[in-house]
PDB file of C-alpha atoms in Angstrom:
ATOM      1  CA  UNK A 169     -22.370 154.056  23.693  1.00 51.00           C
ATOM      2  CA  UNK A 170     -20.089 151.307  22.385  1.00 68.00           C
ATOM      3  CA  UNK A 171     -17.684 152.154  19.586  1.00 76.00           C
ATOM      4  CA  UNK A 172     -14.968 154.533  20.702  1.00 83.00           C
ATOM      5  CA  UNK A 173     -12.037 156.591  19.470  1.00 84.00           C
ATOM      6  CA  UNK A 174      -9.963 155.785  22.557  1.00 93.00           C
ATOM      7  CA  UNK A 175      -6.782 154.340  21.085  1.00 93.00           C
ATOM      8  CA  UNK A 176      -6.178 151.572  23.616  1.00 96.00           C
ATOM      9  CA  UNK A 177      -9.601 149.934  23.597  1.00 97.00           C
ATOM     10  CA  UNK A 178     -12.294 148.788  21.152  1.00 96.00           C
ATOM     11  CA  UNK A 179     -15.520 149.712  22.914  1.00 97.00           C
ATOM     12  CA  UNK A 180     -16.941 151.321  26.038  1.00 97.00           C
ATOM     13  CA  UNK A 181     -19.548 149.843  28.370  1.00 98.00           C
ATOM     14  CA  UNK A 182     -21.254 152.002  30.969  1.00 98.00           C
ATOM     15  CA  UNK A 183     -23.321 150.068  33.517  1.00 98.00           C
ATOM     16  CA  UNK A 184     -22.796 153.049  35.856  1.00 98.00           C
ATOM     17  CA  UNK A 185     -23.255 156.761  35.106  1.00 98.00           C
ATOM     18  CA  UNK A 186     -22.188 159.761  37.157  1.00 98.00           C
ATOM     19  CA  UNK A 187     -19.199 160.439  39.383  1.00 98.00           C
ATOM     20  CA  UNK A 188     -17.508 163.038  41.593  1.00 97.00           C
ATOM     21  CA  UNK A 189     -14.160 164.821  41.535  1.00 96.00           C
ATOM     22  CA  UNK A 190     -11.456 163.286  43.740  1.00 97.00           C
ATOM     23  CA  UNK A 191      -8.155 164.758  42.514  1.00 97.00           C
ATOM     24  CA  UNK A 192      -6.547 167.178  40.054  1.00 96.00           C
ATOM     25  CA  UNK A 193      -6.786 164.731  37.165  1.00 97.00           C
ATOM     26  CA  UNK A 194     -10.582 165.015  37.309  1.00 97.00           C
ATOM     27  CA  UNK A 195     -10.710 168.766  36.740  1.00 95.00           C
ATOM     28  CA  UNK A 196     -11.276 168.673  32.977  1.00 94.00           C
ATOM     29  CA  UNK A 197     -12.734 165.157  32.679  1.00 95.00           C
ATOM     30  CA  UNK A 198     -14.369 164.817  29.263  1.00 93.00           C
ATOM     31  CA  UNK A 199     -17.147 162.661  30.736  1.00 96.00           C
ATOM     32  CA  UNK A 200     -18.660 165.580  32.658  1.00 97.00           C
ATOM     33  CA  UNK A 201     -19.349 167.608  29.525  1.00 95.00           C
ATOM     34  CA  UNK A 202     -20.395 164.462  27.648  1.00 96.00           C
ATOM     35  CA  UNK A 203     -22.960 163.675  30.349  1.00 97.00           C
ATOM     36  CA  UNK A 204     -24.380 167.200  30.039  1.00 97.00           C
ATOM     37  CA  UNK A 205     -24.679 166.786  26.269  1.00 96.00           C
ATOM     38  CA  UNK A 206     -26.367 163.400  26.595  1.00 96.00           C
ATOM     39  CA  UNK A 207     -28.855 164.854  29.053  1.00 97.00           C
ATOM     40  CA  UNK A 208     -29.607 167.657  26.568  1.00 97.00           C
ATOM     41  CA  UNK A 209     -30.224 164.971  23.929  1.00 97.00           C
ATOM     42  CA  UNK A 210     -32.837 163.400  26.190  1.00 97.00           C
ATOM     43  CA  UNK A 211     -30.865 160.381  27.379  1.00 96.00           C
ATOM     44  CA  UNK A 212     -32.536 159.715  30.730  1.00 96.00           C
ATOM     45  CA  UNK A 213     -29.593 157.773  32.151  1.00 97.00           C
ATOM     46  CA  UNK A 214     -27.510 160.968  32.241  1.00 97.00           C
ATOM     47  CA  UNK A 215     -30.174 163.359  33.528  1.00 97.00           C
ATOM     48  CA  UNK A 216     -29.266 165.258  36.672  1.00 97.00           C
ATOM     49  CA  UNK A 217     -25.672 164.062  36.989  1.00 98.00           C
ATOM     50  CA  UNK A 218     -23.904 167.416  36.563  1.00 97.00           C
ATOM     51  CA  UNK A 219     -24.108 171.078  37.527  1.00 96.00           C
ATOM     52  CA  UNK A 220     -22.572 174.261  36.167  1.00 92.00           C
ATOM     53  CA  UNK A 221     -19.964 176.102  38.189  1.00 87.00           C
ATOM     54  CA  UNK A 222     -17.163 178.490  37.339  1.00 86.00           C
ATOM     55  CA  UNK A 223     -18.149 178.425  33.684  1.00 87.00           C
ATOM     56  CA  UNK A 224     -17.784 174.660  33.355  1.00 91.00           C
ATOM     57  CA  UNK A 225     -19.708 171.418  33.842  1.00 95.00           C
ATOM     58  CA  UNK A 226     -18.989 169.494  37.047  1.00 97.00           C
ATOM     59  CA  UNK A 227     -20.166 166.155  38.436  1.00 97.00           C
ATOM     60  CA  UNK A 228     -22.655 166.689  41.275  1.00 96.00           C
ATOM     61  CA  UNK A 229     -22.048 163.311  42.944  1.00 96.00           C
ATOM     62  CA  UNK A 230     -25.200 161.574  41.711  1.00 97.00           C
ATOM     63  CA  UNK A 231     -24.366 158.042  40.575  1.00 98.00           C
ATOM     64  CA  UNK A 232     -26.780 155.780  38.719  1.00 98.00           C
ATOM     65  CA  UNK A 233     -26.640 151.974  38.384  1.00 98.00           C
ATOM     66  CA  UNK A 234     -28.050 150.774  35.058  1.00 98.00           C
ATOM     67  CA  UNK A 235     -29.386 147.225  35.283  1.00 98.00           C
ATOM     68  CA  UNK A 236     -30.408 147.167  31.626  1.00 97.00           C
ATOM     69  CA  UNK A 237     -26.835 147.875  30.511  1.00 98.00           C
ATOM     70  CA  UNK A 238     -25.647 144.614  32.066  1.00 98.00           C
ATOM     71  CA  UNK A 239     -26.930 142.704  29.040  1.00 98.00           C
ATOM     72  CA  UNK A 240     -24.897 144.647  26.469  1.00 97.00           C
ATOM     73  CA  UNK A 241     -21.636 142.595  26.397  1.00 98.00           C
ATOM     74  CA  UNK A 242     -23.642 139.407  25.851  1.00 98.00           C
ATOM     75  CA  UNK A 243     -24.943 140.902  22.599  1.00 97.00           C
ATOM     76  CA  UNK A 244     -21.465 141.620  21.261  1.00 97.00           C
ATOM     77  CA  UNK A 245     -20.529 138.383  19.539  1.00 96.00           C
ATOM     78  CA  UNK A 246     -17.141 139.527  18.270  1.00 96.00           C
ATOM     79  CA  UNK A 247     -14.376 139.627  20.894  1.00 97.00           C
ATOM     80  CA  UNK A 248     -13.527 143.150  22.024  1.00 96.00           C
ATOM     81  CA  UNK A 249     -11.369 145.043  24.475  1.00 97.00           C
ATOM     82  CA  UNK A 250     -13.970 146.852  26.562  1.00 98.00           C
ATOM     83  CA  UNK A 251     -13.316 149.933  28.706  1.00 98.00           C
ATOM     84  CA  UNK A 252     -15.712 149.580  31.637  1.00 98.00           C
ATOM     85  CA  UNK A 253     -17.339 152.843  32.761  1.00 97.00           C
ATOM     86  CA  UNK A 254     -15.802 155.534  30.622  1.00 96.00           C
ATOM     87  CA  UNK A 255     -18.555 157.744  32.089  1.00 96.00           C
ATOM     88  CA  UNK A 256     -18.065 156.860  35.740  1.00 97.00           C
ATOM     89  CA  UNK A 257     -15.957 154.872  38.218  1.00 98.00           C
ATOM     90  CA  UNK A 258     -17.077 151.339  39.059  1.00 98.00           C
ATOM     91  CA  UNK A 259     -15.560 151.693  42.528  1.00 98.00           C
ATOM     92  CA  UNK A 260     -17.209 154.987  43.396  1.00 98.00           C
ATOM     93  CA  UNK A 261     -18.475 154.851  46.986  1.00 98.00           C
ATOM     94  CA  UNK A 262     -22.082 155.179  45.780  1.00 98.00           C
ATOM     95  CA  UNK A 263     -21.936 152.050  43.626  1.00 98.00           C
ATOM     96  CA  UNK A 264     -23.152 149.106  45.700  1.00 98.00           C
ATOM     97  CA  UNK A 265     -21.106 145.950  46.220  1.00 98.00           C
ATOM     98  CA  UNK A 266     -24.053 143.968  44.900  1.00 98.00           C
ATOM     99  CA  UNK A 267     -24.073 145.831  41.617  1.00 98.00           C
ATOM    100  CA  UNK A 268     -20.308 145.475  41.167  1.00 98.00           C
ATOM    101  CA  UNK A 269     -20.723 141.736  41.674  1.00 98.00           C
ATOM    102  CA  UNK A 270     -23.321 141.734  38.894  1.00 98.00           C
ATOM    103  CA  UNK A 271     -20.773 143.436  36.606  1.00 98.00           C
ATOM    104  CA  UNK A 272     -18.239 140.769  37.584  1.00 98.00           C
ATOM    105  CA  UNK A 273     -20.716 138.033  36.709  1.00 98.00           C
ATOM    106  CA  UNK A 274     -21.210 139.490  33.223  1.00 98.00           C
ATOM    107  CA  UNK A 275     -17.436 139.517  32.716  1.00 98.00           C
ATOM    108  CA  UNK A 276     -17.248 135.903  33.921  1.00 98.00           C
ATOM    109  CA  UNK A 277     -19.988 134.860  31.484  1.00 98.00           C
ATOM    110  CA  UNK A 278     -18.331 136.554  28.464  1.00 98.00           C
ATOM    111  CA  UNK A 279     -14.711 135.308  28.422  1.00 98.00           C
ATOM    112  CA  UNK A 280     -14.346 136.247  24.742  1.00 97.00           C
ATOM    113  CA  UNK A 281     -14.057 139.903  25.773  1.00 98.00           C
ATOM    114  CA  UNK A 282     -11.230 141.586  27.684  1.00 98.00           C
ATOM    115  CA  UNK A 283     -12.494 144.120  30.228  1.00 98.00           C
ATOM    116  CA  UNK A 284     -10.419 147.153  31.253  1.00 98.00           C
ATOM    117  CA  UNK A 285     -11.536 148.671  34.561  1.00 98.00           C
ATOM    118  CA  UNK A 286      -9.888 151.964  35.481  1.00 98.00           C
ATOM    119  CA  UNK A 287     -10.476 153.624  38.859  1.00 98.00           C
ATOM    120  CA  UNK A 288      -9.238 156.562  40.906  1.00 98.00           C
ATOM    121  CA  UNK A 289     -10.351 154.624  43.979  1.00 98.00           C
ATOM    122  CA  UNK A 290      -7.962 151.647  44.050  1.00 98.00           C
ATOM    123  CA  UNK A 291      -8.273 151.317  47.838  1.00 98.00           C
ATOM    124  CA  UNK A 292     -11.849 150.116  47.435  1.00 98.00           C
ATOM    125  CA  UNK A 293     -10.915 148.014  44.417  1.00 98.00           C
ATOM    126  CA  UNK A 294      -8.242 146.198  46.436  1.00 98.00           C
ATOM    127  CA  UNK A 295     -10.591 145.437  49.343  1.00 98.00           C
ATOM    128  CA  UNK A 296     -13.494 144.458  47.082  1.00 98.00           C
ATOM    129  CA  UNK A 297     -11.559 142.091  44.831  1.00 98.00           C
ATOM    130  CA  UNK A 298      -9.624 140.519  47.693  1.00 97.00           C
ATOM    131  CA  UNK A 299     -12.691 139.807  49.821  1.00 97.00           C
ATOM    132  CA  UNK A 300     -15.691 139.452  47.499  1.00 98.00           C
ATOM    133  CA  UNK A 301     -14.335 138.030  44.222  1.00 97.00           C
ATOM    134  CA  UNK A 302     -13.591 134.325  44.438  1.00 92.00           C
ATOM    135  CA  UNK A 303     -11.372 133.915  41.395  1.00 95.00           C
ATOM    136  CA  UNK A 304      -8.993 135.908  39.215  1.00 97.00           C
ATOM    137  CA  UNK A 305     -10.621 136.233  35.802  1.00 98.00           C
ATOM    138  CA  UNK A 306      -8.034 136.100  32.996  1.00 97.00           C
ATOM    139  CA  UNK A 307     -10.084 138.529  30.874  1.00 98.00           C
ATOM    140  CA  UNK A 308     -10.311 141.307  33.479  1.00 98.00           C
ATOM    141  CA  UNK A 309      -7.651 144.039  33.596  1.00 98.00           C
ATOM    142  CA  UNK A 310      -7.610 146.264  36.663  1.00 98.00           C
ATOM    143  CA  UNK A 311      -6.031 149.711  36.661  1.00 98.00           C
ATOM    144  CA  UNK A 312      -5.751 153.076  38.361  1.00 98.00           C
ATOM    145  CA  UNK A 313      -5.068 156.639  37.190  1.00 98.00           C
ATOM    146  CA  UNK A 314      -1.955 158.613  38.148  1.00 98.00           C
ATOM    147  CA  UNK A 315      -1.811 162.259  37.061  1.00 98.00           C
ATOM    148  CA  UNK A 316       1.090 163.530  39.155  1.00 98.00           C
ATOM    149  CA  UNK A 317       3.292 162.720  42.154  1.00 97.00           C
ATOM    150  CA  UNK A 318       0.529 163.569  44.626  1.00 97.00           C
ATOM    151  CA  UNK A 319      -1.373 160.361  43.858  1.00 98.00           C
ATOM    152  CA  UNK A 320       1.389 157.810  43.168  1.00 97.00           C
ATOM    153  CA  UNK A 321       0.393 155.887  46.311  1.00 97.00           C
ATOM    154  CA  UNK A 322      -2.528 154.579  44.275  1.00 98.00           C
ATOM    155  CA  UNK A 323      -0.007 152.225  42.658  1.00 98.00           C
ATOM    156  CA  UNK A 324       0.602 150.435  45.965  1.00 97.00           C
ATOM    157  CA  UNK A 325      -3.133 149.789  46.337  1.00 98.00           C
ATOM    158  CA  UNK A 326      -3.295 148.470  42.778  1.00 98.00           C
ATOM    159  CA  UNK A 327      -0.353 146.168  43.406  1.00 97.00           C
ATOM    160  CA  UNK A 328      -2.362 144.567  46.217  1.00 95.00           C
ATOM    161  CA  UNK A 329      -5.219 143.652  43.861  1.00 97.00           C
ATOM    162  CA  UNK A 330      -5.377 140.043  42.632  1.00 96.00           C
ATOM    163  CA  UNK A 331      -5.538 140.482  38.848  1.00 98.00           C
ATOM    164  CA  UNK A 332      -4.416 138.838  35.619  1.00 97.00           C
ATOM    165  CA  UNK A 333      -3.331 142.252  34.300  1.00 98.00           C
ATOM    166  CA  UNK A 334      -2.688 145.413  36.319  1.00 98.00           C
ATOM    167  CA  UNK A 335      -2.346 148.693  34.458  1.00 98.00           C
ATOM    168  CA  UNK A 336      -1.773 152.394  35.028  1.00 98.00           C
ATOM    169  CA  UNK A 337      -3.145 155.355  33.136  1.00 98.00           C
ATOM    170  CA  UNK A 338      -0.815 158.346  33.402  1.00 98.00           C
ATOM    171  CA  UNK A 339      -3.423 160.506  31.717  1.00 97.00           C
ATOM    172  CA  UNK A 340      -3.795 163.365  31.869  1.00 97.00           C
ATOM    173  CA  UNK A 341      -0.132 163.594  32.888  1.00 98.00           C
ATOM    174  CA  UNK A 342      -0.087 167.069  34.440  1.00 98.00           C
ATOM    175  CA  UNK A 343       3.074 166.825  36.525  1.00 98.00           C
ATOM    176  CA  UNK A 344       6.122 164.647  37.135  1.00 98.00           C
ATOM    177  CA  UNK A 345       5.550 161.369  38.960  1.00 97.00           C
ATOM    178  CA  UNK A 346       9.191 160.727  39.836  1.00 94.00           C
ATOM    179  CA  UNK A 347      10.819 157.310  40.019  1.00 89.00           C
ATOM    180  CA  UNK A 348       7.638 155.271  40.380  1.00 94.00           C
ATOM    181  CA  UNK A 349       7.903 151.573  41.186  1.00 95.00           C
ATOM    182  CA  UNK A 350       6.227 149.581  38.404  1.00 97.00           C
ATOM    183  CA  UNK A 351       6.898 146.138  39.841  1.00 97.00           C
ATOM    184  CA  UNK A 352       3.783 144.020  39.417  1.00 97.00           C
ATOM    185  CA  UNK A 353       2.371 146.417  36.813  1.00 98.00           C
ATOM    186  CA  UNK A 354       1.879 144.959  33.344  1.00 98.00           C
ATOM    187  CA  UNK A 355       0.907 147.992  31.272  1.00 98.00           C
ATOM    188  CA  UNK A 356       1.264 151.781  31.366  1.00 98.00           C
ATOM    189  CA  UNK A 357      -0.706 154.290  29.290  1.00 98.00           C
ATOM    190  CA  UNK A 358       0.662 157.843  29.051  1.00 98.00           C
ATOM    191  CA  UNK A 359      -1.076 160.869  27.585  1.00 98.00           C
ATOM    192  CA  UNK A 360      -1.361 164.634  27.759  1.00 98.00           C
ATOM    193  CA  UNK A 361      -4.526 166.607  28.361  1.00 97.00           C
ATOM    194  CA  UNK A 362      -6.572 168.056  25.516  1.00 95.00           C
ATOM    195  CA  UNK A 363      -9.128 170.842  25.273  1.00 92.00           C
ATOM    196  CA  UNK A 364      -9.069 174.617  25.617  1.00 90.00           C
ATOM    197  CA  UNK A 365      -8.142 174.497  29.328  1.00 92.00           C
ATOM    198  CA  UNK A 366      -5.573 171.713  28.942  1.00 96.00           C
ATOM    199  CA  UNK A 367      -2.552 171.724  31.236  1.00 97.00           C
ATOM    200  CA  UNK A 368       0.884 171.134  29.664  1.00 97.00           C
ATOM    201  CA  UNK A 369       2.773 167.850  29.523  1.00 98.00           C
ATOM    202  CA  UNK A 370       6.589 167.667  29.484  1.00 98.00           C
ATOM    203  CA  UNK A 371       8.746 165.150  27.667  1.00 97.00           C
ATOM    204  CA  UNK A 372      10.963 164.623  30.719  1.00 97.00           C
ATOM    205  CA  UNK A 373       7.912 163.424  32.684  1.00 98.00           C
ATOM    206  CA  UNK A 374       7.243 160.825  29.999  1.00 98.00           C
ATOM    207  CA  UNK A 375      10.922 159.843  30.007  1.00 98.00           C
ATOM    208  CA  UNK A 376      10.742 158.989  33.717  1.00 97.00           C
ATOM    209  CA  UNK A 377       7.811 156.648  33.150  1.00 98.00           C
ATOM    210  CA  UNK A 378       9.271 155.080  30.033  1.00 98.00           C
ATOM    211  CA  UNK A 379      12.526 154.313  31.866  1.00 97.00           C
ATOM    212  CA  UNK A 380      10.605 152.527  34.609  1.00 97.00           C
ATOM    213  CA  UNK A 381       8.630 150.562  32.017  1.00 98.00           C
ATOM    214  CA  UNK A 382      11.870 149.340  30.476  1.00 97.00           C
ATOM    215  CA  UNK A 383      13.307 148.387  33.862  1.00 97.00           C
ATOM    216  CA  UNK A 384      10.238 146.407  34.910  1.00 97.00           C
ATOM    217  CA  UNK A 385       9.305 145.061  31.439  1.00 97.00           C
ATOM    218  CA  UNK A 386       6.015 146.920  31.603  1.00 98.00           C
ATOM    219  CA  UNK A 387       4.275 147.436  28.242  1.00 98.00           C
ATOM    220  CA  UNK A 388       4.271 151.132  27.246  1.00 98.00           C
ATOM    221  CA  UNK A 389       1.434 152.824  25.343  1.00 98.00           C
ATOM    222  CA  UNK A 390       1.738 156.496  24.419  1.00 98.00           C
ATOM    223  CA  UNK A 391      -1.777 157.754  23.720  1.00 98.00           C
ATOM    224  CA  UNK A 392      -1.222 161.400  22.767  1.00 97.00           C
ATOM    225  CA  UNK A 393       0.560 164.673  23.414  1.00 98.00           C
ATOM    226  CA  UNK A 394      -2.795 166.414  23.617  1.00 97.00           C
ATOM    227  CA  UNK A 395      -3.091 170.178  23.310  1.00 97.00           C
ATOM    228  CA  UNK A 396       0.566 170.817  24.197  1.00 97.00           C
ATOM    229  CA  UNK A 397       3.203 169.339  21.903  1.00 97.00           C
ATOM    230  CA  UNK A 398       6.724 168.065  22.468  1.00 95.00           C
ATOM    231  CA  UNK A 399       7.955 171.614  21.814  1.00 96.00           C
ATOM    232  CA  UNK A 400       5.649 173.002  24.531  1.00 95.00           C
ATOM    233  CA  UNK A 401       3.551 174.799  21.937  1.00 96.00           C
ATOM    234  CA  UNK A 402      -0.212 174.768  21.874  1.00 97.00           C
ATOM    235  CA  UNK A 403      -2.068 173.329  18.881  1.00 96.00           C
ATOM    236  CA  UNK A 404      -4.742 170.724  18.103  1.00 96.00           C
ATOM    237  CA  UNK A 405      -4.140 167.259  19.541  1.00 96.00           C
ATOM    238  CA  UNK A 406      -4.288 165.841  16.014  1.00 95.00           C
ATOM    239  CA  UNK A 407      -1.509 168.178  14.917  1.00 97.00           C
ATOM    240  CA  UNK A 408       0.614 167.212  17.926  1.00 97.00           C
ATOM    241  CA  UNK A 409       0.065 163.542  17.177  1.00 96.00           C
ATOM    242  CA  UNK A 410       1.149 160.442  19.065  1.00 97.00           C
ATOM    243  CA  UNK A 411       4.851 160.084  18.294  1.00 97.00           C
ATOM    244  CA  UNK A 412       7.299 159.870  21.180  1.00 98.00           C
ATOM    245  CA  UNK A 413      11.019 159.392  20.576  1.00 96.00           C
ATOM    246  CA  UNK A 414      10.321 159.252  16.854  1.00 96.00           C
ATOM    247  CA  UNK A 415       7.817 156.391  16.877  1.00 97.00           C
ATOM    248  CA  UNK A 416       4.315 155.357  17.869  1.00 97.00           C
ATOM    249  CA  UNK A 417       4.098 153.219  20.998  1.00 98.00           C
ATOM    250  CA  UNK A 418       1.145 150.811  21.016  1.00 97.00           C
ATOM    251  CA  UNK A 419       2.492 148.081  23.260  1.00 98.00           C
ATOM    252  CA  UNK A 420      -0.029 145.842  25.023  1.00 97.00           C
ATOM    253  CA  UNK A 421       0.380 143.651  28.118  1.00 96.00           C
ATOM    254  CA  UNK A 422       2.425 140.530  27.414  1.00 90.00           C
ATOM    255  CA  UNK A 423      -0.316 138.235  28.768  1.00 81.00           C
ATOM    256  CA  UNK A 424      -2.783 139.709  26.280  1.00 85.00           C
ATOM    257  CA  UNK A 425      -0.323 139.715  23.372  1.00 69.00           C
ATOM    258  CA  UNK A 426       0.538 136.044  23.863  1.00 61.00           C
ATOM    259  CA  UNK A 427      -2.978 134.955  24.737  1.00 62.00           C
ATOM    260  CA  UNK A 428      -1.762 133.559  28.050  1.00 53.00           C
TER     261      UNK A 428
END
């Protein structure tokens, strides 16, 4: 998989497949159902990664490192923003340090691309990058996911990571996060959940994040309302759209925008 409809990136790259649920934001992860579909299509990489339970598809904890996938970014001649592991988490405990270092080497060898690594395990990311990565690569963005106030401490771990760009994904935003401290954070993505079991998003939760972005000069990207609109009514995510406060917010990190 490469081309993507994710609004904030250009392509996805999946050197790892499979994951496990760690918090409430994982409950309706699109990647679980996608992995099941890919297995049904005969894609061996995704075979045996999920199980069925409670009428839905769930990760079973099997994680697979894909050595062949490491060559993919080298073949992309045109510069791209690349979301690393849309179908997994690079810092999952079952991904070896050695394999992560191989991913880092690919990113070092392809400076034309900008790599966006998003994890729900920023504790491991902070330790790994601080102790095993010798240099801060200007084309590597490191981020963590925050779905509600219960996991805001992930931001402190992210802040400890040496990185050219640090970013947060408040998606799916399923509860208020409160007055989060965005110091040292360069970019924030906000979005509601989509799908038939989607949990609501509230405009006041977005307002809290947007206010902090303004205070800390953090770039703000509003991805979508999702299944629940600004008026708290349920409809298709396309019908609800992407407008917040009467406009579309597609801000990118200043370092990326200026080419610094």
